[in-house]
Each structure stands twice: as structure tokens, then as C-alpha cells.
PDB file of C-alpha atoms in Angstrom:
ATOM      1  CA  UNK A  27     -34.861 -19.368 -59.411  1.00  0.00           C
ATOM      2  CA  UNK A  28     -33.259 -22.800 -59.225  1.00  0.00           C
ATOM      3  CA  UNK A  29     -30.885 -22.790 -56.203  1.00  0.00           C
ATOM      4  CA  UNK A  30     -27.561 -24.638 -56.158  1.00  0.00           C
ATOM      5  CA  UNK A  31     -24.948 -24.616 -53.424  1.00  0.00           C
ATOM      6  CA  UNK A  32     -21.458 -25.977 -54.066  1.00  0.00           C
ATOM      7  CA  UNK A  33     -19.404 -26.990 -51.018  1.00  0.00           C
ATOM      8  CA  UNK A  34     -15.688 -26.963 -51.779  1.00  0.00           C
ATOM      9  CA  UNK A  35     -12.244 -26.504 -50.276  1.00  0.00           C
ATOM     10  CA  UNK A  36     -11.208 -24.466 -53.323  1.00  0.00           C
ATOM     11  CA  UNK A  37     -13.927 -21.921 -54.174  1.00  0.00           C
ATOM     12  CA  UNK A  38     -11.756 -20.007 -56.645  1.00  0.00           C
ATOM     13  CA  UNK A  39     -11.598 -23.078 -58.894  1.00  0.00           C
ATOM     14  CA  UNK A  40     -15.393 -22.925 -59.266  1.00  0.00           C
ATOM     15  CA  UNK A  41     -16.255 -19.229 -59.355  1.00  0.00           C
ATOM     16  CA  UNK A  42     -14.621 -18.362 -62.679  1.00  0.00           C
ATOM     17  CA  UNK A  43     -16.616 -20.841 -64.730  1.00  0.00           C
ATOM     18  CA  UNK A  44     -19.895 -19.884 -63.061  1.00  0.00           C
ATOM     19  CA  UNK A  45     -19.582 -16.327 -64.362  1.00  0.00           C
ATOM     20  CA  UNK A  46     -18.989 -17.260 -68.000  1.00  0.00           C
ATOM     21  CA  UNK A  47     -21.172 -17.909 -71.038  1.00  0.00           C
ATOM     22  CA  UNK A  48     -24.729 -19.252 -70.770  1.00  0.00           C
ATOM     23  CA  UNK A  49     -24.392 -20.163 -67.104  1.00  0.00           C
ATOM     24  CA  UNK A  50     -23.213 -16.662 -66.208  1.00  0.00           C
ATOM     25  CA  UNK A  51     -26.134 -15.111 -68.112  1.00  0.00           C
ATOM     26  CA  UNK A  52     -28.589 -17.469 -66.392  1.00  0.00           C
ATOM     27  CA  UNK A  53     -27.301 -16.283 -63.023  1.00  0.00           C
ATOM     28  CA  UNK A  54     -27.579 -12.631 -64.081  1.00  0.00           C
ATOM     29  CA  UNK A  55     -31.196 -13.196 -65.142  1.00  0.00           C
ATOM     30  CA  UNK A  56     -32.025 -14.840 -61.834  1.00  0.00           C
ATOM     31  CA  UNK A  57     -32.845 -18.188 -63.438  1.00  0.00           C
ATOM     32  CA  UNK A  58     -30.145 -20.082 -61.543  1.00  0.00           C
ATOM     33  CA  UNK A  59     -28.694 -19.121 -58.191  1.00  0.00           C
ATOM     34  CA  UNK A  60     -25.324 -20.703 -57.390  1.00  0.00           C
ATOM     35  CA  UNK A  61     -23.694 -20.197 -54.002  1.00  0.00           C
ATOM     36  CA  UNK A  62     -20.112 -21.375 -53.513  1.00  0.00           C
ATOM     37  CA  UNK A  63     -19.360 -22.189 -49.879  1.00  0.00           C
ATOM     38  CA  UNK A  64     -15.836 -22.851 -48.542  1.00  0.00           C
ATOM     39  CA  UNK A  65     -15.919 -25.972 -46.370  1.00  0.00           C
ATOM     40  CA  UNK A  66     -12.961 -24.595 -44.427  1.00  0.00           C
ATOM     41  CA  UNK A  67     -15.264 -21.910 -42.971  1.00  0.00           C
ATOM     42  CA  UNK A  68     -16.856 -24.682 -40.904  1.00  0.00           C
ATOM     43  CA  UNK A  69     -13.607 -26.129 -39.560  1.00  0.00           C
ATOM     44  CA  UNK A  70     -12.596 -25.369 -35.990  1.00  0.00           C
ATOM     45  CA  UNK A  71      -9.269 -24.362 -34.512  1.00  0.00           C
ATOM     46  CA  UNK A  72      -6.638 -21.842 -35.465  1.00  0.00           C
ATOM     47  CA  UNK A  73      -5.625 -23.619 -38.666  1.00  0.00           C
ATOM     48  CA  UNK A  74      -9.127 -24.752 -39.732  1.00  0.00           C
ATOM     49  CA  UNK A  75      -7.946 -28.254 -40.596  1.00  0.00           C
ATOM     50  CA  UNK A  76     -10.287 -30.168 -42.930  1.00  0.00           C
ATOM     51  CA  UNK A  77      -8.315 -33.376 -43.500  1.00  0.00           C
ATOM     52  CA  UNK A  78      -6.381 -35.994 -41.578  1.00  0.00           C
ATOM     53  CA  UNK A  79      -4.464 -39.246 -42.067  1.00  0.00           C
ATOM     54  CA  UNK A  80      -6.583 -42.363 -42.711  1.00  0.00           C
ATOM     55  CA  UNK A  81      -7.184 -44.896 -39.956  1.00  0.00           C
ATOM     56  CA  UNK A  82      -5.454 -48.166 -40.829  1.00  0.00           C
ATOM     57  CA  UNK A  83      -2.637 -46.397 -42.630  1.00  0.00           C
ATOM     58  CA  UNK A  84      -2.132 -45.793 -46.318  1.00  0.00           C
ATOM     59  CA  UNK A  85      -1.284 -42.953 -48.644  1.00  0.00           C
ATOM     60  CA  UNK A  86      -3.002 -39.589 -48.792  1.00  0.00           C
ATOM     61  CA  UNK A  87      -5.400 -37.765 -46.535  1.00  0.00           C
ATOM     62  CA  UNK A  88      -9.134 -38.047 -45.828  1.00  0.00           C
ATOM     63  CA  UNK A  89     -11.625 -35.194 -45.473  1.00  0.00           C
ATOM     64  CA  UNK A  90     -12.742 -34.926 -41.845  1.00  0.00           C
ATOM     65  CA  UNK A  91     -16.426 -35.409 -40.990  1.00  0.00           C
ATOM     66  CA  UNK A  92     -16.933 -32.487 -38.600  1.00  0.00           C
ATOM     67  CA  UNK A  93     -16.462 -29.512 -40.970  1.00  0.00           C
ATOM     68  CA  UNK A  94     -18.113 -31.259 -43.908  1.00  0.00           C
ATOM     69  CA  UNK A  95     -21.227 -32.256 -41.973  1.00  0.00           C
ATOM     70  CA  UNK A  96     -21.432 -28.781 -40.435  1.00  0.00           C
ATOM     71  CA  UNK A  97     -21.253 -27.254 -43.930  1.00  0.00           C
ATOM     72  CA  UNK A  98     -23.898 -29.686 -45.189  1.00  0.00           C
ATOM     73  CA  UNK A  99     -26.265 -28.913 -42.323  1.00  0.00           C
ATOM     74  CA  UNK A 100     -25.871 -25.189 -42.904  1.00  0.00           C
ATOM     75  CA  UNK A 101     -26.509 -25.631 -46.624  1.00  0.00           C
ATOM     76  CA  UNK A 102     -29.635 -27.674 -45.917  1.00  0.00           C
ATOM     77  CA  UNK A 103     -30.947 -24.906 -43.687  1.00  0.00           C
ATOM     78  CA  UNK A 104     -30.648 -22.474 -46.621  1.00  0.00           C
ATOM     79  CA  UNK A 105     -31.933 -24.800 -49.341  1.00  0.00           C
ATOM     80  CA  UNK A 106     -35.578 -25.476 -50.200  1.00  0.00           C
ATOM     81  CA  UNK A 107     -37.145 -28.524 -48.559  1.00  0.00           C
ATOM     82  CA  UNK A 108     -36.346 -31.630 -50.561  1.00  0.00           C
ATOM     83  CA  UNK A 109     -33.182 -30.301 -52.234  1.00  0.00           C
ATOM     84  CA  UNK A 110     -30.793 -33.151 -53.005  1.00  0.00           C
ATOM     85  CA  UNK A 111     -27.319 -33.217 -51.423  1.00  0.00           C
ATOM     86  CA  UNK A 112     -24.905 -35.168 -53.637  1.00  0.00           C
ATOM     87  CA  UNK A 113     -21.214 -35.993 -53.275  1.00  0.00           C
ATOM     88  CA  UNK A 114     -19.058 -35.916 -56.399  1.00  0.00           C
ATOM     89  CA  UNK A 115     -17.394 -39.312 -56.129  1.00  0.00           C
ATOM     90  CA  UNK A 116     -16.097 -42.082 -58.443  1.00  0.00           C
ATOM     91  CA  UNK A 117     -18.188 -44.515 -56.367  1.00  0.00           C
ATOM     92  CA  UNK A 118     -21.462 -42.973 -57.521  1.00  0.00           C
ATOM     93  CA  UNK A 119     -23.585 -43.919 -60.532  1.00  0.00           C
ATOM     94  CA  UNK A 120     -22.428 -42.318 -63.769  1.00  0.00           C
ATOM     95  CA  UNK A 121     -24.016 -38.957 -64.509  1.00  0.00           C
ATOM     96  CA  UNK A 122     -26.185 -39.016 -67.635  1.00  0.00           C
ATOM     97  CA  UNK A 123     -28.532 -36.732 -69.531  1.00  0.00           C
ATOM     98  CA  UNK A 124     -31.452 -38.628 -67.987  1.00  0.00           C
ATOM     99  CA  UNK A 125     -30.079 -37.910 -64.517  1.00  0.00           C
ATOM    100  CA  UNK A 126     -29.655 -34.241 -65.442  1.00  0.00           C
ATOM    101  CA  UNK A 127     -33.346 -34.111 -66.388  1.00  0.00           C
ATOM    102  CA  UNK A 128     -34.287 -35.697 -63.060  1.00  0.00           C
ATOM    103  CA  UNK A 129     -32.227 -33.174 -61.102  1.00  0.00           C
ATOM    104  CA  UNK A 130     -33.687 -30.256 -63.091  1.00  0.00           C
ATOM    105  CA  UNK A 131     -37.072 -31.221 -61.622  1.00  0.00           C
ATOM    106  CA  UNK A 132     -35.767 -31.122 -58.036  1.00  0.00           C
ATOM    107  CA  UNK A 133     -36.351 -28.026 -55.857  1.00  0.00           C
ATOM    108  CA  UNK A 134     -32.603 -27.427 -55.661  1.00  0.00           C
ATOM    109  CA  UNK A 135     -29.149 -28.992 -55.335  1.00  0.00           C
ATOM    110  CA  UNK A 136     -26.301 -29.156 -52.842  1.00  0.00           C
ATOM    111  CA  UNK A 137     -23.117 -30.483 -54.464  1.00  0.00           C
ATOM    112  CA  UNK A 138     -20.188 -31.589 -52.315  1.00  0.00           C
ATOM    113  CA  UNK A 139     -16.722 -31.575 -53.883  1.00  0.00           C
ATOM    114  CA  UNK A 140     -14.557 -34.355 -52.519  1.00  0.00           C
ATOM    115  CA  UNK A 141     -10.759 -34.071 -52.338  1.00  0.00           C
ATOM    116  CA  UNK A 142      -7.706 -36.122 -51.417  1.00  0.00           C
ATOM    117  CA  UNK A 143      -8.363 -39.864 -50.954  1.00  0.00           C
ATOM    118  CA  UNK A 144     -12.035 -39.233 -50.250  1.00  0.00           C
ATOM    119  CA  UNK A 145     -14.329 -38.262 -47.380  1.00  0.00           C
ATOM    120  CA  UNK A 146     -14.876 -39.923 -44.022  1.00  0.00           C
ATOM    121  CA  UNK A 147     -17.543 -42.615 -44.488  1.00  0.00           C
ATOM    122  CA  UNK A 148     -19.527 -41.204 -41.548  1.00  0.00           C
ATOM    123  CA  UNK A 149     -20.540 -38.283 -43.769  1.00  0.00           C
ATOM    124  CA  UNK A 150     -22.630 -40.569 -46.024  1.00  0.00           C
ATOM    125  CA  UNK A 151     -25.823 -40.599 -43.881  1.00  0.00           C
ATOM    126  CA  UNK A 152     -26.009 -36.817 -44.311  1.00  0.00           C
ATOM    127  CA  UNK A 153     -26.075 -37.112 -48.116  1.00  0.00           C
ATOM    128  CA  UNK A 154     -28.741 -38.197 -50.597  1.00  0.00           C
ATOM    129  CA  UNK A 155     -26.307 -39.968 -52.890  1.00  0.00           C
ATOM    130  CA  UNK A 156     -23.106 -39.829 -54.926  1.00  0.00           C
ATOM    131  CA  UNK A 157     -22.460 -38.900 -58.565  1.00  0.00           C
ATOM    132  CA  UNK A 158     -19.581 -39.837 -60.873  1.00  0.00           C
ATOM    133  CA  UNK A 159     -18.624 -38.375 -64.245  1.00  0.00           C
ATOM    134  CA  UNK A 160     -17.168 -41.682 -65.385  1.00  0.00           C
ATOM    135  CA  UNK A 161     -14.485 -44.274 -64.867  1.00  0.00           C
ATOM    136  CA  UNK A 162     -11.569 -41.953 -64.242  1.00  0.00           C
ATOM    137  CA  UNK A 163     -10.136 -40.021 -61.301  1.00  0.00           C
ATOM    138  CA  UNK A 164     -10.030 -36.230 -60.944  1.00  0.00           C
ATOM    139  CA  UNK A 165      -7.951 -34.219 -58.509  1.00  0.00           C
ATOM    140  CA  UNK A 166     -11.144 -33.002 -56.863  1.00  0.00           C
ATOM    141  CA  UNK A 167     -14.885 -32.860 -57.286  1.00  0.00           C
ATOM    142  CA  UNK A 168     -15.022 -29.281 -58.523  1.00  0.00           C
ATOM    143  CA  UNK A 169     -14.884 -30.135 -62.228  1.00  0.00           C
ATOM    144  CA  UNK A 170     -17.573 -32.776 -61.722  1.00  0.00           C
ATOM    145  CA  UNK A 171     -19.800 -30.366 -59.786  1.00  0.00           C
ATOM    146  CA  UNK A 172     -19.513 -27.746 -62.537  1.00  0.00           C
ATOM    147  CA  UNK A 173     -20.448 -30.360 -65.138  1.00  0.00           C
ATOM    148  CA  UNK A 174     -23.587 -31.217 -63.159  1.00  0.00           C
ATOM    149  CA  UNK A 175     -24.537 -27.553 -62.675  1.00  0.00           C
ATOM    150  CA  UNK A 176     -24.027 -26.821 -66.377  1.00  0.00           C
ATOM    151  CA  UNK A 177     -25.974 -29.865 -67.592  1.00  0.00           C
ATOM    152  CA  UNK A 178     -28.895 -29.217 -65.225  1.00  0.00           C
ATOM    153  CA  UNK A 179     -29.039 -25.446 -65.761  1.00  0.00           C
ATOM    154  CA  UNK A 180     -29.405 -25.675 -69.546  1.00  0.00           C
ATOM    155  CA  UNK A 181     -32.564 -27.755 -69.056  1.00  0.00           C
ATOM    156  CA  UNK A 182     -34.271 -25.043 -67.013  1.00  0.00           C
ATOM    157  CA  UNK A 183     -36.861 -22.802 -68.727  1.00  0.00           C
ATOM    158  CA  UNK A 184     -35.372 -19.606 -70.145  1.00  0.00           C
ATOM    159  CA  UNK A 185     -31.697 -20.566 -69.774  1.00  0.00           C
ATOM    160  CA  UNK A 186     -31.111 -21.383 -73.457  1.00  0.00           C
ATOM    161  CA  UNK A 187     -31.977 -18.777 -76.051  1.00  0.00           C
ATOM    162  CA  UNK A 188     -33.608 -21.446 -78.232  1.00  0.00           C
ATOM    163  CA  UNK A 189     -35.700 -23.796 -76.096  1.00  0.00           C
ATOM    164  CA  UNK A 190     -35.551 -26.525 -78.748  1.00  0.00           C
ATOM    165  CA  UNK A 191     -31.756 -26.740 -78.373  1.00  0.00           C
ATOM    166  CA  UNK A 192     -31.914 -28.904 -75.255  1.00  0.00           C
ATOM    167  CA  UNK A 193     -34.147 -31.509 -76.894  1.00  0.00           C
ATOM    168  CA  UNK A 194     -32.153 -31.941 -80.119  1.00  0.00           C
ATOM    169  CA  UNK A 195     -28.729 -32.500 -78.575  1.00  0.00           C
ATOM    170  CA  UNK A 196     -26.719 -35.673 -78.145  1.00  0.00           C
ATOM    171  CA  UNK A 197     -28.053 -38.246 -75.658  1.00  0.00           C
ATOM    172  CA  UNK A 198     -31.651 -37.116 -75.980  1.00  0.00           C
ATOM    173  CA  UNK A 199     -33.552 -40.223 -77.098  1.00  0.00           C
ATOM    174  CA  UNK A 200     -30.250 -42.139 -76.660  1.00  0.00           C
ATOM    175  CA  UNK A 201     -29.077 -40.620 -79.956  1.00  0.00           C
ATOM    176  CA  UNK A 202     -25.869 -38.819 -80.814  1.00  0.00           C
ATOM    177  CA  UNK A 203     -26.374 -35.522 -82.610  1.00  0.00           C
ATOM    178  CA  UNK A 204     -26.245 -35.125 -86.378  1.00  0.00           C
ATOM    179  CA  UNK A 205     -23.359 -33.183 -88.042  1.00  0.00           C
ATOM    180  CA  UNK A 206     -23.497 -29.377 -88.038  1.00  0.00           C
ATOM    181  CA  UNK A 207     -22.372 -26.833 -90.649  1.00  0.00           C
ATOM    182  CA  UNK A 208     -22.283 -23.056 -90.871  1.00  0.00           C
ATOM    183  CA  UNK A 209     -20.848 -20.426 -93.236  1.00  0.00           C
ATOM    184  CA  UNK A 210     -18.825 -20.351 -95.422  1.00  0.00           C
ATOM    185  CA  UNK A 211     -20.404 -22.881 -97.806  1.00  0.00           C
ATOM    186  CA  UNK A 212     -16.937 -23.959 -98.954  1.00  0.00           C
ATOM    187  CA  UNK A 213     -13.917 -24.345 -96.662  1.00  0.00           C
ATOM    188  CA  UNK A 214     -10.578 -25.614 -98.036  1.00  0.00           C
ATOM    189  CA  UNK A 215     -12.332 -27.783-100.571  1.00  0.00           C
ATOM    190  CA  UNK A 216     -14.898 -29.209 -98.158  1.00  0.00           C
ATOM    191  CA  UNK A 217     -18.476 -28.274 -99.069  1.00  0.00           C
ATOM    192  CA  UNK A 218     -21.614 -27.947 -96.989  1.00  0.00           C
ATOM    193  CA  UNK A 219     -23.969 -30.795 -98.045  1.00  0.00           C
ATOM    194  CA  UNK A 220     -26.382 -29.576-100.712  1.00  0.00           C
ATOM    195  CA  UNK A 221     -29.375 -30.958 -98.824  1.00  0.00           C
ATOM    196  CA  UNK A 222     -28.820 -28.420 -96.020  1.00  0.00           C
ATOM    197  CA  UNK A 223     -29.068 -25.596 -98.542  1.00  0.00           C
ATOM    198  CA  UNK A 224     -32.109 -26.858-100.437  1.00  0.00           C
ATOM    199  CA  UNK A 225     -34.778 -25.228 -98.264  1.00  0.00           C
ATOM    200  CA  UNK A 226     -36.804 -28.463 -98.057  1.00  0.00           C
ATOM    201  CA  UNK A 227     -37.271 -28.796 -94.279  1.00  0.00           C
ATOM    202  CA  UNK A 228     -38.715 -32.302 -94.434  1.00  0.00           C
ATOM    203  CA  UNK A 229     -35.742 -33.508 -96.443  1.00  0.00           C
ATOM    204  CA  UNK A 230     -33.314 -31.761 -94.070  1.00  0.00           C
ATOM    205  CA  UNK A 231     -35.006 -33.398 -91.066  1.00  0.00           C
ATOM    206  CA  UNK A 232     -34.714 -36.794 -92.770  1.00  0.00           C
ATOM    207  CA  UNK A 233     -31.018 -36.198 -93.509  1.00  0.00           C
ATOM    208  CA  UNK A 234     -30.343 -35.201 -89.896  1.00  0.00           C
ATOM    209  CA  UNK A 235     -32.246 -38.178 -88.498  1.00  0.00           C
ATOM    210  CA  UNK A 236     -30.345 -40.595 -90.777  1.00  0.00           C
ATOM    211  CA  UNK A 237     -27.000 -39.203 -89.642  1.00  0.00           C
ATOM    212  CA  UNK A 238     -27.983 -39.283 -85.959  1.00  0.00           C
ATOM    213  CA  UNK A 239     -29.007 -42.918 -86.258  1.00  0.00           C
ATOM    214  CA  UNK A 240     -25.892 -43.874 -88.237  1.00  0.00           C
ATOM    215  CA  UNK A 241     -23.481 -42.077 -85.901  1.00  0.00           C
ATOM    216  CA  UNK A 242     -25.049 -43.677 -82.846  1.00  0.00           C
ATOM    217  CA  UNK A 243     -24.969 -47.118 -84.461  1.00  0.00           C
ATOM    218  CA  UNK A 244     -21.292 -46.773 -85.410  1.00  0.00           C
ATOM    219  CA  UNK A 245     -19.858 -44.908 -82.420  1.00  0.00           C
ATOM    220  CA  UNK A 246     -22.119 -45.836 -79.509  1.00  0.00           C
ATOM    221  CA  UNK A 247     -23.608 -49.276 -80.164  1.00  0.00           C
ATOM    222  CA  UNK A 248     -24.508 -49.442 -76.456  1.00  0.00           C
ATOM    223  CA  UNK A 249     -26.864 -46.493 -76.905  1.00  0.00           C
ATOM    224  CA  UNK A 250     -28.146 -47.773 -80.230  1.00  0.00           C
ATOM    225  CA  UNK A 251     -29.091 -51.087 -78.637  1.00  0.00           C
ATOM    226  CA  UNK A 252     -31.438 -49.233 -76.280  1.00  0.00           C
ATOM    227  CA  UNK A 253     -33.258 -47.421 -79.070  1.00  0.00           C
ATOM    228  CA  UNK A 254     -36.815 -48.386 -79.869  1.00  0.00           C
ATOM    229  CA  UNK A 255     -36.744 -47.952 -83.630  1.00  0.00           C
ATOM    230  CA  UNK A 256     -40.026 -47.336 -85.405  1.00  0.00           C
ATOM    231  CA  UNK A 257     -40.793 -48.589 -88.894  1.00  0.00           C
ATOM    232  CA  UNK A 258     -39.818 -45.204 -90.364  1.00  0.00           C
ATOM    233  CA  UNK A 259     -36.354 -45.355 -88.721  1.00  0.00           C
ATOM    234  CA  UNK A 260     -35.765 -48.944 -89.855  1.00  0.00           C
ATOM    235  CA  UNK A 261     -36.682 -47.978 -93.404  1.00  0.00           C
ATOM    236  CA  UNK A 262     -34.531 -44.848 -93.209  1.00  0.00           C
ATOM    237  CA  UNK A 263     -31.466 -46.811 -92.110  1.00  0.00           C
ATOM    238  CA  UNK A 264     -31.765 -49.001 -95.190  1.00  0.00           C
ATOM    239  CA  UNK A 265     -31.129 -45.992 -97.420  1.00  0.00           C
ATOM    240  CA  UNK A 266     -27.804 -44.631 -98.590  1.00  0.00           C
ATOM    241  CA  UNK A 267     -26.983 -40.981 -97.948  1.00  0.00           C
ATOM    242  CA  UNK A 268     -27.401 -40.038-101.609  1.00  0.00           C
ATOM    243  CA  UNK A 269     -30.928 -41.456-101.519  1.00  0.00           C
ATOM    244  CA  UNK A 270     -32.118 -39.147 -98.756  1.00  0.00           C
TER     245      UNK A 270
END
């Protein structure tokens, strides 16, 4: 079982998603174990305060170090040795499919959901790093933590019904995914491409590869620039779709 612990001020915002779809089934099968821990449980005093005004003034509140570090230390005591503790933060490097693969090889994860204006900087030595979903701001780190859990879990053995699914999706090989079609063969005048119904698997693979390369070139030139194209791909890109 791959263990994950999510530290949050709002556990209810996390629990619902964890019980749904593929991730919920993975938990039922014992492939992924996700514990959701309320940070407020580690706050002291009658009101269990977890935030305070920032030193130096300014808007908003800052998460206090005492309850967060206490929650982190408790989580570390439960996690396997070497499990990574990461803060969901816009300051971190952007989360990618490559990073998801790296984390899937770790012994476990502890994900900390930030809130308000951020967390007290003195918490940082107790973490192994920060992770961002991108150049935008969320109300809290819960959505980001769920994205990380989902992306990592689907790479674990047995989580997906078809093990090849995780290696043919967008961002594997720095490629966007080819177009998909299902029944009916005709929908409001739009037809499923004939090549996908021809039964020639080599031709279908060629068609899919051409579209993946073209889509990446057109929509994500930054990814396309990092591709190491072989002679077969270069030759394929020179063709028109009707020539495939």
C-alpha cells in the first residue's frame, strides 16, 4: 500500500473526492492509503487557533508554526522512513507528469495544505519542498493536494484497470494525446475517422502518432521543442492526414 497523509484545516473539502471513482476503488483495494488529518487537532488552547496576523502588517492571516509543525512531526512518525513532506504552495516548482512519476517511486507522501496568506516561514525546515499547480492562486492547498494524490495514484501498479493507460496519456514523452472516439459511429453529421474502424492496428497506431505529434506542435510548442524526434517521426510529420 502506498501511504499518503494530507494535513489540512478543512478535511471535509478533501474526503469527498478521495472516495470517488478510480481513487476510491484504489483505496478500497488497499493499493493507496490516504489519511486526512485536521491541523487544528494539534493547536493548543480553548479555541485551537491556527492562524495569526502577519508581523510587519499587511492583509490576511498567516498559518502559525506550532500546530503545523506538531502535525508534521506526528505525520512523520506514522509515515515510512523517507516519505516526502511537501507544502502545496505557489512558490514551489510546477507539478508535472515527470514529478508525479518521481513521487510514485517514493515510500510515501505527506501533503500540507496551505491557507490564508501562507504559512510561517519557520515551518520550511520541517518540509522536503514545495509544489505548485501553476501560475495562479487557489483559496487553499486542498485542490492542489488532491491533484497530486490523483496523478501519483494512477501510476501505481493495479490502480488503473488497463496498465497501458498511464503510458499513453498526455505529457508522457512530452506529447499531448491523440483524439479519441467511441460509439456511435455518426453523431450529428460528424463521423468517426474511417482509419479507426479499419482493423489495421499498424495504420491506427500511425494515425494516432501523427495526431499526437501535430497537436503537440500546434498547441504546446514548448513541449514539442523538447521532443527528440526520430527519423520515422520526422517522415511521418511530412505526411498529410489523408496519406496515413
